[in-house]
Amino acid sequence: MPWVPHYLRRGVRQWFGATRFWQENEFFIREFRHFPNIAIAAILFALGSAAFEGFGFGFLLAFLQSLVSPTLEPFQTGMHWFDVWILGIDRDATERLLRVSGLILCSAWIRAGFNYLTQIYTELTQQTLVDRLRTQIFEQLQSLSLSYFNRVSSGDLVNTLTNEIGRLNFAFTLIAFIITKGLTLTVYAVLLFTISWQLTLTSLVLFTLVAVCLSNVNERVRNSSVDVSRANAQFTATALEFITGIRTVQAFATQEYERDRFYEASSNIVKAGMKAIRQFAIVRPLAEGLATTVLISMIVLAITIFVKQGSLQTASLLTFLFILFRLVPAIYEMNTSRVQLLSATGAIRNVRELLAREDKPYLQEGDRIFTGLHQSIEFFTVDFGYDANHIVLRDVSLSIPKGKVTAIVGGSGAGKTTLVDLIPRFYDPSAGYVLFDGKDARSFTVKSLRQKIAIVSQDTFIFNTTVRENIAYGLTNMTDEQIWQAAVQANALAFILEMPEKFETILGDRGVRLSGGQRQRLAIARALLRDPEILILDEATSALDSESERLIQQSLEQLSKGRTVITIAHRLSTIMRADQVVVMEQGRLVEQGRYQELLERQGRLWHYHQIQHEMRSSEKA
Ligand SMILES: Nc1ncnc2c1ncn2[C@@H]1O[C@H](COP(=O)(O)OP(=O)(O)OP(=O)(O)O)[C@@H](O)[C@H]1O
């Protein structure tokens, strides 16, 4: 249609493009099927409220008629019993006026009751929906592979779970408002049609034009909302990094640098927010101005044509205008809500993207239950890369026998941690297999496999709860005696008893109140209590004092007894008694054998041995 101006065509497209909303939000609208009763109750109460609003206006028409033209035939509903018994059409004008006043009052109170119930049930629907979305995000995060967490920022995730869910909550309030207002508007429309279909059609055409004009402005609001979401996510990420990395910030005296980053992130929110509000603020005055213009045009039209012709009674015109006066603010309130809803688009998109399944890495679940290791864990021609272009493990074949200690040695970045991370299936190989007694690790359920494995490393996570709960983490049926025994064997009892509340002492965020050695001994106690069959030890890289090292070594020996142990060793002194030593370089396995054998071969292990020997000699000197 080339004769239609460009802006008008765009407006029409955008107005009807509102249906895109239903496609974009299908993911959470479908959630309602899980609690249909609450949602249906909310809609029924809203319908009740709208219906009584309608009755109110009907009675108003009757009231005005009795007031303005008492001699004319009184207003009738067509239901004989109602017209006679309730409206009292056979009574005089004053009595009819009083009866109708009473009916208007009753309608108003019943409507108020329905409004109250609508609010309660809408809030209930909203809270249930948001609760479901939060738990779905949690389930989604639980089922994702670690590689997903490597590539997204934790700030973004926290932001989606808190801010964006909050904005989505607000979006739902708006949807509920639009639905309830929509119902009221439908009742208004029916009443208006009954009074004068000509005037109603004219208003409809004029209001559609207003809506089309407003759609252009609405689109800009939608775009600026995405910027607000982005600025919020950036800010949360910056704040989170500053808090979690506070030790590094202080150690490097980078407070100025962090301050600049923080201030910038904060002022970006202000800028994005101001841009959005500038777009948003224009909507309401514009809508009001346009709507008032339409309204005045309607009054002039009605008086000059219909009333003069006598096709409309004064009481009907007054009621028509009264409803129109109620209708106009309701329309721009609805439009404001629609625009506010557009401003939540960014948040809704973020939640939808986080819940989408197509673009995310999941761990493939097997259906076998891993009941225990009988012979060995085998790496068979394993390749692995965190991304397709960067191979970290190349053609690794290795046998880890049951009940023996296998030590992995190699330079920094050689791939030791990556190799052991394939055992509990933190990642799966890009090529080749990890086999448990000849069966592919992927054929077991992840839970049954991980229940048989424990990992002890220096960066074991300490939760902000008591010592007792940290040791028994995830195990609910442990007795005090068992926890005490684990602490004894891990050489942790002495320092726990020195704490103010002993086993009940709260350890602070990430265990900041513990030394590196203490943290590791708690990790050992935690592993002891789980009684794992397969034990993965990632030895501390930072130097511990010799007393602490001796205690840890002792407790590790306790822990290793009778288990299949894979240990990443940085100090060669700790692995002399290992059953086999594996040396890795640049993702390849370059040497394998007993410690003494490898030394005698004078290969890579001998080389590392020499370096550590020289370092110790120079330290002593
Ligand atoms: N989460 C990750 N995402 C991407 N690349 C990673 C990740 N973790 C490790 N890498 C890369 O993989 C390679 C091997 O790392 P890995 O941590 O396995 O080595 P390592 O032998 O354990 O080193 P170190 O003794 O220093 O801990 C390195 O090049 C490292 O940059």
XYZ file of C-alpha atoms and ligand atoms in Angstrom:
652
model
C 0.000 0.000 0.000
C 2.362 2.742 -1.232
C -0.173 5.525 -0.504
C -0.060 4.885 3.272
C 2.649 7.021 4.936
C 5.711 5.119 6.064
C 5.367 5.976 9.773
C 1.732 4.851 9.778
C 2.612 1.494 8.184
C 5.406 1.017 10.705
C 3.039 1.927 13.531
C 0.424 -0.575 12.380
C 3.110 -3.272 12.072
C 4.393 -2.538 15.547
C 0.951 -2.413 17.101
C 0.024 -5.781 15.699
C 3.581 -6.918 16.360
C 2.446 -6.945 20.001
C 1.368 -10.510 19.233
C 5.098 -11.301 19.122
C 4.836 -10.851 22.846
C 2.908 -14.114 23.104
C 5.548 -15.962 21.109
C 8.411 -14.519 23.112
C 6.755 -15.282 26.409
C 5.328 -18.653 25.608
C 7.953 -20.227 27.868
C 6.462 -18.747 31.010
C 2.839 -18.534 29.914
C 2.919 -22.332 29.562
C 3.815 -22.507 33.255
C 0.239 -21.629 34.153
C -0.856 -25.146 33.335
C 0.812 -26.218 36.581
C -1.470 -24.069 38.741
C -4.576 -23.492 36.615
C -6.974 -23.131 39.568
C -5.262 -20.107 41.036
C -4.910 -18.405 37.643
C -8.520 -19.172 36.650
C -9.776 -17.910 40.036
C -7.857 -14.631 39.468
C -9.463 -14.229 36.029
C -12.959 -15.107 37.315
C -12.704 -12.548 40.108
C -11.502 -9.969 37.583
C -14.515 -10.864 35.402
C -16.804 -10.449 38.421
C -15.341 -7.032 39.100
C -15.768 -5.987 35.448
C -19.349 -7.275 35.379
C -20.320 -5.282 38.467
C -18.658 -2.213 37.007
C -20.964 -2.757 34.007
C -24.057 -3.158 36.216
C -23.032 0.029 37.991
C -23.099 1.927 34.717
C -26.413 0.392 33.682
C -27.940 1.573 36.948
C -26.349 4.964 36.419
C -28.208 5.252 33.141
C -31.440 4.436 34.959
C -30.557 6.981 37.653
C -29.845 9.739 35.158
C -33.004 9.002 33.277
C -35.111 9.263 36.434
C -33.303 12.489 37.275
C -33.179 14.243 33.889
C -36.424 13.057 32.332
C -38.738 11.852 35.170
C -41.757 11.997 32.905
C -40.330 9.681 30.260
C -40.847 5.920 30.404
C -38.425 4.545 33.033
C -35.341 2.516 32.159
C -36.019 -1.250 31.949
C -33.813 -4.287 31.744
C -36.386 -6.529 30.039
C -36.488 -8.940 33.011
C -39.981 -8.354 34.255
C -39.502 -9.455 37.883
C -36.327 -7.315 38.180
C -37.917 -4.247 36.612
C -40.953 -4.486 38.906
C -39.519 -5.723 42.202
C -36.087 -4.143 42.154
C -36.179 -1.130 39.852
C -39.770 -0.341 40.780
C -40.842 0.877 37.312
C -44.421 1.270 38.518
C -43.323 3.615 41.348
C -42.867 7.369 41.258
C -39.600 8.991 40.059
C -38.264 9.733 43.575
C -38.636 6.162 44.737
C -37.079 4.878 41.516
C -34.173 7.262 42.114
C -33.668 5.926 45.633
C -33.856 2.286 44.538
C -31.377 2.815 41.718
C -29.032 4.694 44.102
C -29.129 1.655 46.394
C -28.293 -0.622 43.454
C -25.375 1.572 42.396
C -24.061 1.406 45.950
C -24.411 -2.400 46.119
C -22.661 -2.825 42.768
C -19.784 -0.618 43.954
C -19.291 -2.676 47.147
C -19.529 -6.027 45.403
C -17.058 -4.769 42.790
C -14.716 -3.673 45.589
C -14.917 -7.219 47.054
C -14.093 -8.766 43.691
C -11.205 -6.302 43.268
C -9.782 -7.397 46.602
C -9.985 -11.082 45.652
C -8.517 -10.361 42.207
C -5.512 -8.690 43.834
C -4.937 -11.565 46.242
C -5.206 -14.250 43.555
C -3.136 -12.293 41.037
C -0.343 -11.948 43.607
C -0.610 -15.655 44.410
C -0.383 -16.541 40.707
C 2.583 -14.210 40.307
C 4.493 -15.563 43.299
C 3.843 -19.163 42.231
C 5.042 -18.402 38.716
C 8.208 -16.635 39.840
C 8.942 -19.411 42.326
C 8.631 -21.977 39.522
C 10.916 -19.964 37.251
C 13.539 -19.596 39.983
C 13.522 -23.333 40.659
C 13.661 -24.069 36.923
C 16.724 -21.870 36.559
C 18.288 -23.695 39.485
C 17.533 -27.105 37.912
C 18.925 -25.849 34.620
C 22.161 -24.701 36.300
C 22.422 -28.023 38.141
C 22.191 -30.055 34.946
C 24.656 -28.025 32.886
C 28.188 -29.130 32.258
C 31.035 -27.184 33.881
C 32.060 -25.942 30.435
C 28.969 -23.725 30.441
C 30.089 -22.052 33.682
C 33.545 -21.513 32.184
C 32.121 -19.355 29.461
C 29.457 -17.313 31.274
C 30.081 -14.711 33.930
C 28.767 -15.537 37.395
C 27.708 -11.872 37.622
C 25.354 -12.399 34.670
C 23.878 -15.497 36.288
C 23.357 -13.810 39.661
C 21.851 -10.817 37.876
C 19.360 -13.029 36.023
C 18.398 -14.896 39.191
C 17.840 -11.702 41.201
C 17.336 -8.471 39.210
C 15.894 -9.962 36.066
C 13.542 -12.283 37.923
C 12.427 -9.204 39.895
C 11.746 -7.340 36.659
C 9.907 -10.339 35.277
C 7.808 -10.339 38.432
C 6.950 -6.716 37.735
C 6.173 -7.619 34.113
C 3.686 -10.163 35.374
C 1.971 -7.521 37.560
C 1.575 -5.496 34.389
C 0.169 -8.423 32.414
C -2.349 -9.070 35.173
C -3.255 -5.384 35.142
C -3.676 -5.414 31.359
C -5.908 -8.483 31.537
C -8.150 -7.093 34.299
C -8.321 -3.657 32.659
C -8.978 -5.381 29.337
C -11.990 -7.126 30.835
C -13.324 -3.831 32.214
C -12.747 -2.168 28.857
C -14.726 -4.933 27.136
C -17.648 -4.257 29.457
C -17.360 -0.520 28.698
C -17.300 -1.281 24.978
C -20.471 -3.413 25.198
C -22.255 -0.652 27.118
C -21.121 2.003 24.675
C -22.342 -0.080 21.730
C -25.711 -0.509 23.414
C -26.095 3.210 23.939
C -24.909 4.360 20.490
C -23.122 2.150 18.021
C -22.432 5.108 15.693
C -20.603 7.090 18.354
C -18.794 3.938 19.490
C -17.509 3.079 16.026
C -16.302 6.647 15.540
C -14.411 6.494 18.858
C -12.947 3.123 17.928
C -11.489 4.465 14.682
C -10.059 7.512 16.439
C -8.550 5.471 19.301
C -6.989 3.002 16.854
C -5.251 5.947 15.191
C -3.973 7.084 18.598
C -2.668 3.579 19.327
C -0.853 3.422 16.012
C 0.839 6.788 16.683
C 1.929 5.568 20.128
C 3.407 2.334 18.796
C 6.332 4.180 17.244
C 7.242 5.577 20.656
C 6.722 2.164 22.291
C 9.320 0.532 20.064
C 11.990 2.948 21.273
C 11.164 2.058 24.871
C 11.579 -1.627 24.061
C 15.060 -1.004 22.650
C 16.254 1.078 25.567
C 15.155 -1.641 28.011
C 17.714 -4.043 26.592
C 20.431 -1.487 27.398
C 19.172 -1.306 31.008
C 19.438 -5.099 31.345
C 22.947 -5.071 29.924
C 24.073 -2.278 32.270
C 22.596 -4.136 35.286
C 24.368 -7.369 34.369
C 27.662 -5.537 33.888
C 27.298 -3.845 37.267
C 26.498 -7.082 39.118
C 29.514 -8.757 37.499
C 31.828 -5.887 38.478
C 30.506 -5.771 42.049
C 30.794 -9.542 42.443
C 34.358 -9.571 41.134
C 35.328 -6.764 43.467
C 33.899 -8.588 46.499
C 35.215 -12.054 45.674
C 38.602 -10.710 44.618
C 38.990 -8.256 47.527
C 42.256 -9.889 48.722
C 43.851 -9.481 45.315
C 42.555 -5.909 45.007
C 44.132 -5.005 48.354
C 47.346 -6.927 47.734
C 47.909 -5.157 44.405
C 46.690 -1.807 45.762
C 44.339 -1.529 42.771
C 41.593 0.251 44.702
C 41.725 3.213 42.288
C 41.387 0.942 39.288
C 38.489 -0.959 40.878
C 36.854 2.303 41.942
C 36.905 3.522 38.325
C 35.418 0.234 37.094
C 32.728 0.281 39.787
C 31.802 3.951 39.266
C 31.653 3.454 35.512
C 29.421 0.395 35.813
C 27.187 2.274 38.254
C 26.970 5.385 36.069
C 26.207 3.204 33.030
C 23.067 2.041 34.855
C 22.118 5.677 35.462
C 22.732 6.545 31.785
C 20.776 3.559 30.469
C 18.003 4.163 33.043
C 17.761 7.864 32.149
C 17.654 7.084 28.440
C 14.884 4.571 29.056
C 12.888 6.920 31.287
C 13.209 9.746 28.738
C 11.626 7.462 26.149
C 9.091 6.204 28.638
C 8.151 9.597 30.128
C 6.924 10.918 26.797
C 4.377 8.127 26.427
C 1.890 9.139 29.099
C 1.581 12.889 28.306
C 1.358 12.049 24.609
C -1.332 9.455 25.240
C -3.260 11.863 27.497
C -3.064 14.695 24.972
C -4.226 12.529 22.082
C -6.976 10.888 24.113
C -8.377 14.230 25.320
C -8.435 15.461 21.721
C -10.477 12.411 20.748
C -12.803 12.886 23.681
C -13.577 16.526 22.946
C -14.137 15.657 19.273
C -16.640 13.021 20.349
C -18.586 15.463 22.570
C -18.792 18.025 19.775
C -19.857 15.326 17.301
C -22.478 13.869 19.621
C -24.044 17.238 20.478
C -24.001 18.647 16.957
C -25.368 15.564 15.209
C -27.063 12.970 17.396
C -28.652 15.005 20.184
C -29.832 17.723 17.827
C -31.398 15.060 15.577
C -33.054 13.602 18.677
C -31.636 10.107 18.069
C -29.903 10.158 21.466
C -31.495 11.009 24.801
C -29.662 13.375 27.126
C -29.401 10.685 29.816
C -27.872 8.257 27.318
C -25.413 10.891 26.096
C -24.424 11.709 29.678
C -23.882 8.012 30.477
C -21.979 7.556 27.205
C -19.678 10.452 28.065
C -19.309 9.276 31.641
C -18.188 5.853 30.443
C -15.925 7.454 27.849
C -14.323 9.575 30.584
C -13.628 6.349 32.512
C -12.508 4.588 29.353
C -9.915 7.093 28.262
C -7.707 6.966 31.380
C -8.130 3.175 31.425
C -6.832 3.045 27.845
C -3.779 5.138 28.556
C -3.133 3.254 31.775
C -3.208 0.098 29.677
C -0.880 1.643 27.163
C 1.493 2.768 29.924
C 1.503 -0.802 31.237
C 2.140 -2.134 27.744
C 5.116 0.214 27.413
C 6.384 -0.717 30.865
C 6.014 -4.306 29.789
C 8.152 -3.582 26.770
C 10.724 -2.129 29.136
C 10.886 -5.545 30.813
C 11.594 -7.234 27.476
C 15.322 -7.374 28.205
C 14.708 -9.173 31.492
C 12.238 -11.622 29.973
C 14.687 -12.367 27.156
C 17.522 -13.017 29.618
C 15.442 -15.469 31.651
C 14.206 -17.166 28.468
C 17.756 -17.496 27.131
C 18.985 -18.936 30.410
C 16.194 -21.513 30.354
C 16.618 -22.364 26.656
C 18.091 -25.829 26.181
C 19.227 -25.850 22.537
C 22.420 -23.836 22.925
C 23.823 -25.326 26.125
C 26.152 -28.186 26.997
C 24.524 -30.884 29.149
C 26.159 -33.930 30.625
C 24.807 -37.010 28.925
C 23.211 -39.225 31.606
C 23.735 -42.973 31.407
C 21.349 -45.492 32.904
C 23.779 -47.864 34.639
C 24.381 -47.527 38.366
C 28.063 -47.443 39.217
C 28.367 -49.828 42.151
C 32.140 -49.748 42.507
C 35.433 -50.308 40.757
C 36.634 -53.899 40.309
C 39.788 -53.629 38.186
C 40.798 -50.277 36.754
C 39.991 -46.898 35.270
C 41.265 -46.665 31.694
C 41.912 -43.622 29.534
C 41.758 -44.853 25.950
C 43.151 -42.480 23.247
C 41.566 -39.502 24.957
C 41.582 -36.041 23.358
C 40.050 -33.062 25.098
C 39.795 -29.319 24.532
C 37.819 -26.667 26.436
C 37.001 -25.306 23.004
C 37.268 -26.874 19.579
C 40.343 -24.872 18.538
C 42.429 -25.466 21.630
C 43.269 -29.107 22.345
C 44.494 -29.572 25.930
C 44.815 -33.401 26.109
C 46.126 -35.342 23.127
C 45.879 -39.074 22.613
C 46.158 -39.965 26.306
C 46.043 -43.694 27.110
C 46.513 -44.691 30.711
C 45.483 -47.439 33.102
C 44.760 -46.580 36.750
C 44.560 -49.865 38.705
C 42.129 -50.357 41.597
C 43.570 -49.926 45.070
C 46.869 -48.398 43.863
C 48.310 -44.889 43.996
C 48.849 -43.194 40.634
C 50.776 -39.918 40.761
C 50.604 -37.357 37.947
C 53.542 -35.011 37.530
C 54.210 -32.267 34.986
C 54.851 -28.576 34.399
C 52.243 -25.906 34.914
C 49.545 -26.048 32.219
C 50.553 -29.590 31.179
C 46.930 -30.750 31.592
C 47.071 -32.632 34.928
C 43.934 -31.093 36.437
C 42.101 -31.435 33.135
C 42.994 -35.139 33.012
C 41.647 -35.895 36.491
C 38.548 -33.750 35.857
C 37.486 -36.318 33.254
C 37.197 -39.035 35.945
C 34.158 -37.559 37.810
C 32.898 -36.380 34.388
C 33.279 -32.660 34.988
C 33.933 -32.799 31.261
C 33.672 -35.586 28.680
C 36.478 -36.365 26.198
C 36.222 -34.827 22.717
C 37.547 -38.132 21.355
C 38.389 -41.478 22.947
C 36.948 -42.945 26.154
C 37.252 -42.949 29.894
C 36.339 -46.493 30.963
C 35.471 -47.910 34.381
C 36.137 -51.680 34.286
C 35.861 -51.466 30.499
C 32.526 -49.587 30.534
C 32.215 -46.066 29.138
C 31.931 -43.491 31.947
C 29.032 -41.953 30.016
C 26.969 -45.115 30.439
C 26.670 -44.583 34.228
C 24.375 -42.151 35.986
C 26.425 -39.099 36.950
C 25.189 -39.286 40.546
C 26.163 -42.916 41.146
C 29.615 -42.300 39.677
C 30.327 -39.141 41.659
C 29.118 -40.732 44.896
C 32.080 -43.096 44.715
C 34.625 -40.323 44.097
C 36.017 -37.661 46.407
C 38.286 -34.787 45.456
C 40.598 -33.049 47.892
C 42.254 -29.891 46.696
C 43.509 -26.722 48.307
C 40.732 -24.675 46.753
C 37.997 -26.918 48.135
C 34.952 -24.718 48.683
C 34.136 -23.949 52.298
C 30.510 -22.951 52.868
C 29.467 -20.111 55.136
C 28.102 -22.422 57.799
C 29.371 -24.410 60.799
C 32.460 -26.648 60.884
C 30.156 -29.627 61.467
C 28.003 -28.892 58.399
C 31.082 -28.275 56.278
C 32.532 -31.674 57.180
C 29.227 -33.499 56.738
C 28.397 -31.475 53.629
C 25.421 -33.064 51.856
C 25.233 -36.054 54.260
C 22.258 -35.806 56.591
C 22.557 -38.970 58.642
C 26.038 -38.566 60.175
C 26.414 -38.921 63.941
C 28.537 -36.596 66.105
C 30.848 -39.532 66.714
C 31.458 -40.076 62.972
C 32.153 -36.383 62.392
C 34.524 -36.320 65.388
C 36.375 -39.403 64.051
C 36.758 -37.850 60.585
C 38.212 -34.704 62.175
C 40.635 -36.835 64.223
C 41.867 -38.797 61.198
C 42.228 -35.602 59.151
C 44.373 -34.030 61.933
C 41.780 -31.272 62.131
C 40.484 -31.845 65.668
C 43.091 -29.707 67.458
C 42.408 -26.513 65.516
C 38.632 -27.120 65.539
C 38.653 -27.394 69.360
C 40.551 -24.105 69.557
C 37.760 -22.291 67.726
C 35.305 -20.299 69.891
C 32.263 -22.496 69.202
C 34.247 -25.635 68.259
C 32.222 -27.741 65.765
C 29.483 -25.111 65.787
C 31.752 -22.251 64.680
C 30.526 -20.491 61.534
C 33.360 -20.406 59.025
C 32.596 -17.190 57.112
C 32.283 -16.673 53.385
C 34.395 -19.236 51.484
C 36.143 -20.141 54.731
C 38.151 -16.921 54.921
C 38.767 -17.537 58.624
C 40.816 -20.645 57.868
C 44.443 -20.997 56.796
C 45.255 -22.870 53.566
C 46.400 -25.934 55.541
C 43.317 -25.901 57.794
C 41.046 -25.629 54.793
C 42.724 -28.633 53.232
C 42.404 -30.712 56.424
C 38.668 -29.919 56.560
C 38.469 -31.074 52.950
C 40.193 -34.315 53.954
C 37.734 -34.822 56.842
C 34.872 -34.202 54.400
C 36.298 -36.821 52.021
C 36.902 -39.322 54.875
C 33.299 -39.116 55.945
C 32.109 -39.918 52.408
C 34.304 -43.015 52.408
C 34.995 -42.820 48.655
C 36.361 -45.679 46.594
C 38.235 -43.404 44.255
C 40.164 -40.483 45.636
C 41.542 -37.570 43.640
C 44.136 -35.432 45.405
C 45.241 -32.102 43.993
C 48.244 -31.281 46.130
C 48.705 -27.739 47.426
C 50.909 -25.661 45.145
C 51.530 -22.908 47.696
C 54.108 -23.626 50.316
C 52.763 -24.754 53.674
C 54.972 -24.655 56.752
C 56.659 -27.985 57.430
C 54.461 -28.792 60.467
C 51.302 -28.191 58.507
C 52.656 -30.194 55.579
C 53.529 -33.099 57.874
C 50.023 -33.105 59.364
C 48.404 -33.009 55.945
C 50.689 -35.739 54.624
C 49.792 -37.927 57.603
C 46.074 -37.399 57.140
C 46.290 -37.998 53.402
C 47.973 -41.320 54.090
C 45.089 -42.202 56.427
C 42.602 -41.196 53.767
C 44.355 -43.079 50.951
C 44.418 -46.469 52.712
C 42.674 -49.165 50.665
C 41.450 -46.733 47.988
C 42.234 -46.067 44.334
C 44.164 -42.815 44.504
C 45.049 -40.392 41.721
C 47.249 -37.620 43.020
C 48.531 -34.523 41.257
C 51.894 -33.984 42.850
C 53.920 -30.819 42.932
C 56.450 -31.972 45.544
C 58.162 -35.121 44.329
C 59.009 -36.102 47.909
C 55.333 -36.982 48.454
C 55.057 -39.526 45.636
C 58.149 -41.668 46.042
C 56.000 -44.552 47.292
C 53.374 -44.238 44.519
C 52.629 -47.448 42.594
C 52.995 -45.626 39.296
C 54.083 -42.159 38.235
C 52.783 -40.547 35.051
C 54.600 -37.549 33.565
C 52.648 -35.122 31.367
C 53.850 -32.420 29.030
C 51.711 -30.194 26.812
C 48.724 -32.472 27.134
C 50.600 -35.667 26.278
C 51.666 -38.530 28.479
C 55.454 -38.666 28.086
C 56.626 -41.107 30.804
C 55.063 -43.800 32.963
C 56.513 -46.230 35.527
C 57.644 -46.532 39.162
C 59.457 -43.559 40.661
C 62.880 -45.238 40.949
C 62.637 -46.745 37.449
C 61.901 -43.362 35.914
C 64.789 -41.724 37.792
C 67.139 -44.375 36.502
C 65.950 -43.697 32.927
C 67.077 -40.082 33.432
C 64.152 -38.738 31.428
C 61.600 -35.981 32.296
C 60.985 -37.085 35.898
C 64.713 -37.128 36.531
C 64.814 -33.596 35.098
C 62.105 -32.378 37.538
C 63.851 -34.246 40.349
C 67.086 -32.402 39.589
C 65.371 -29.008 39.553
C 63.653 -29.585 42.913
C 66.885 -30.932 44.396
C 68.750 -27.785 43.294
C 66.003 -25.537 44.657
C 66.145 -27.247 48.062
C 69.920 -26.970 48.169
C 69.826 -23.254 47.372
C 67.050 -22.726 49.995
C 69.226 -24.427 52.631
C 72.249 -22.349 51.567
N 38.290 -23.917 32.466
C 39.170 -23.782 31.484
N 38.803 -23.199 30.319
C 39.680 -23.065 29.294
N 40.956 -23.469 29.352
C 41.395 -24.049 30.484
C 40.519 -24.240 31.609
N 41.231 -24.846 32.603
C 42.471 -25.038 32.108
N 42.568 -24.563 30.847
C 43.747 -24.639 29.976
O 44.079 -25.994 29.822
C 45.475 -26.190 29.896
C 45.808 -27.243 30.979
O 45.391 -26.730 32.219
P 45.432 -27.621 33.554
O 44.837 -26.806 34.643
O 44.841 -28.930 33.270
O 46.983 -27.777 33.764
P 47.758 -28.298 35.051
O 48.784 -29.239 34.532
O 46.819 -28.821 36.064
O 48.440 -26.964 35.543
P 48.815 -26.505 37.041
O 49.850 -27.472 37.564
O 49.364 -25.140 36.836
O 47.550 -26.519 37.818
C 46.088 -24.830 30.175
O 46.568 -24.323 28.917
C 44.938 -23.995 30.653
O 45.077 -22.677 30.181
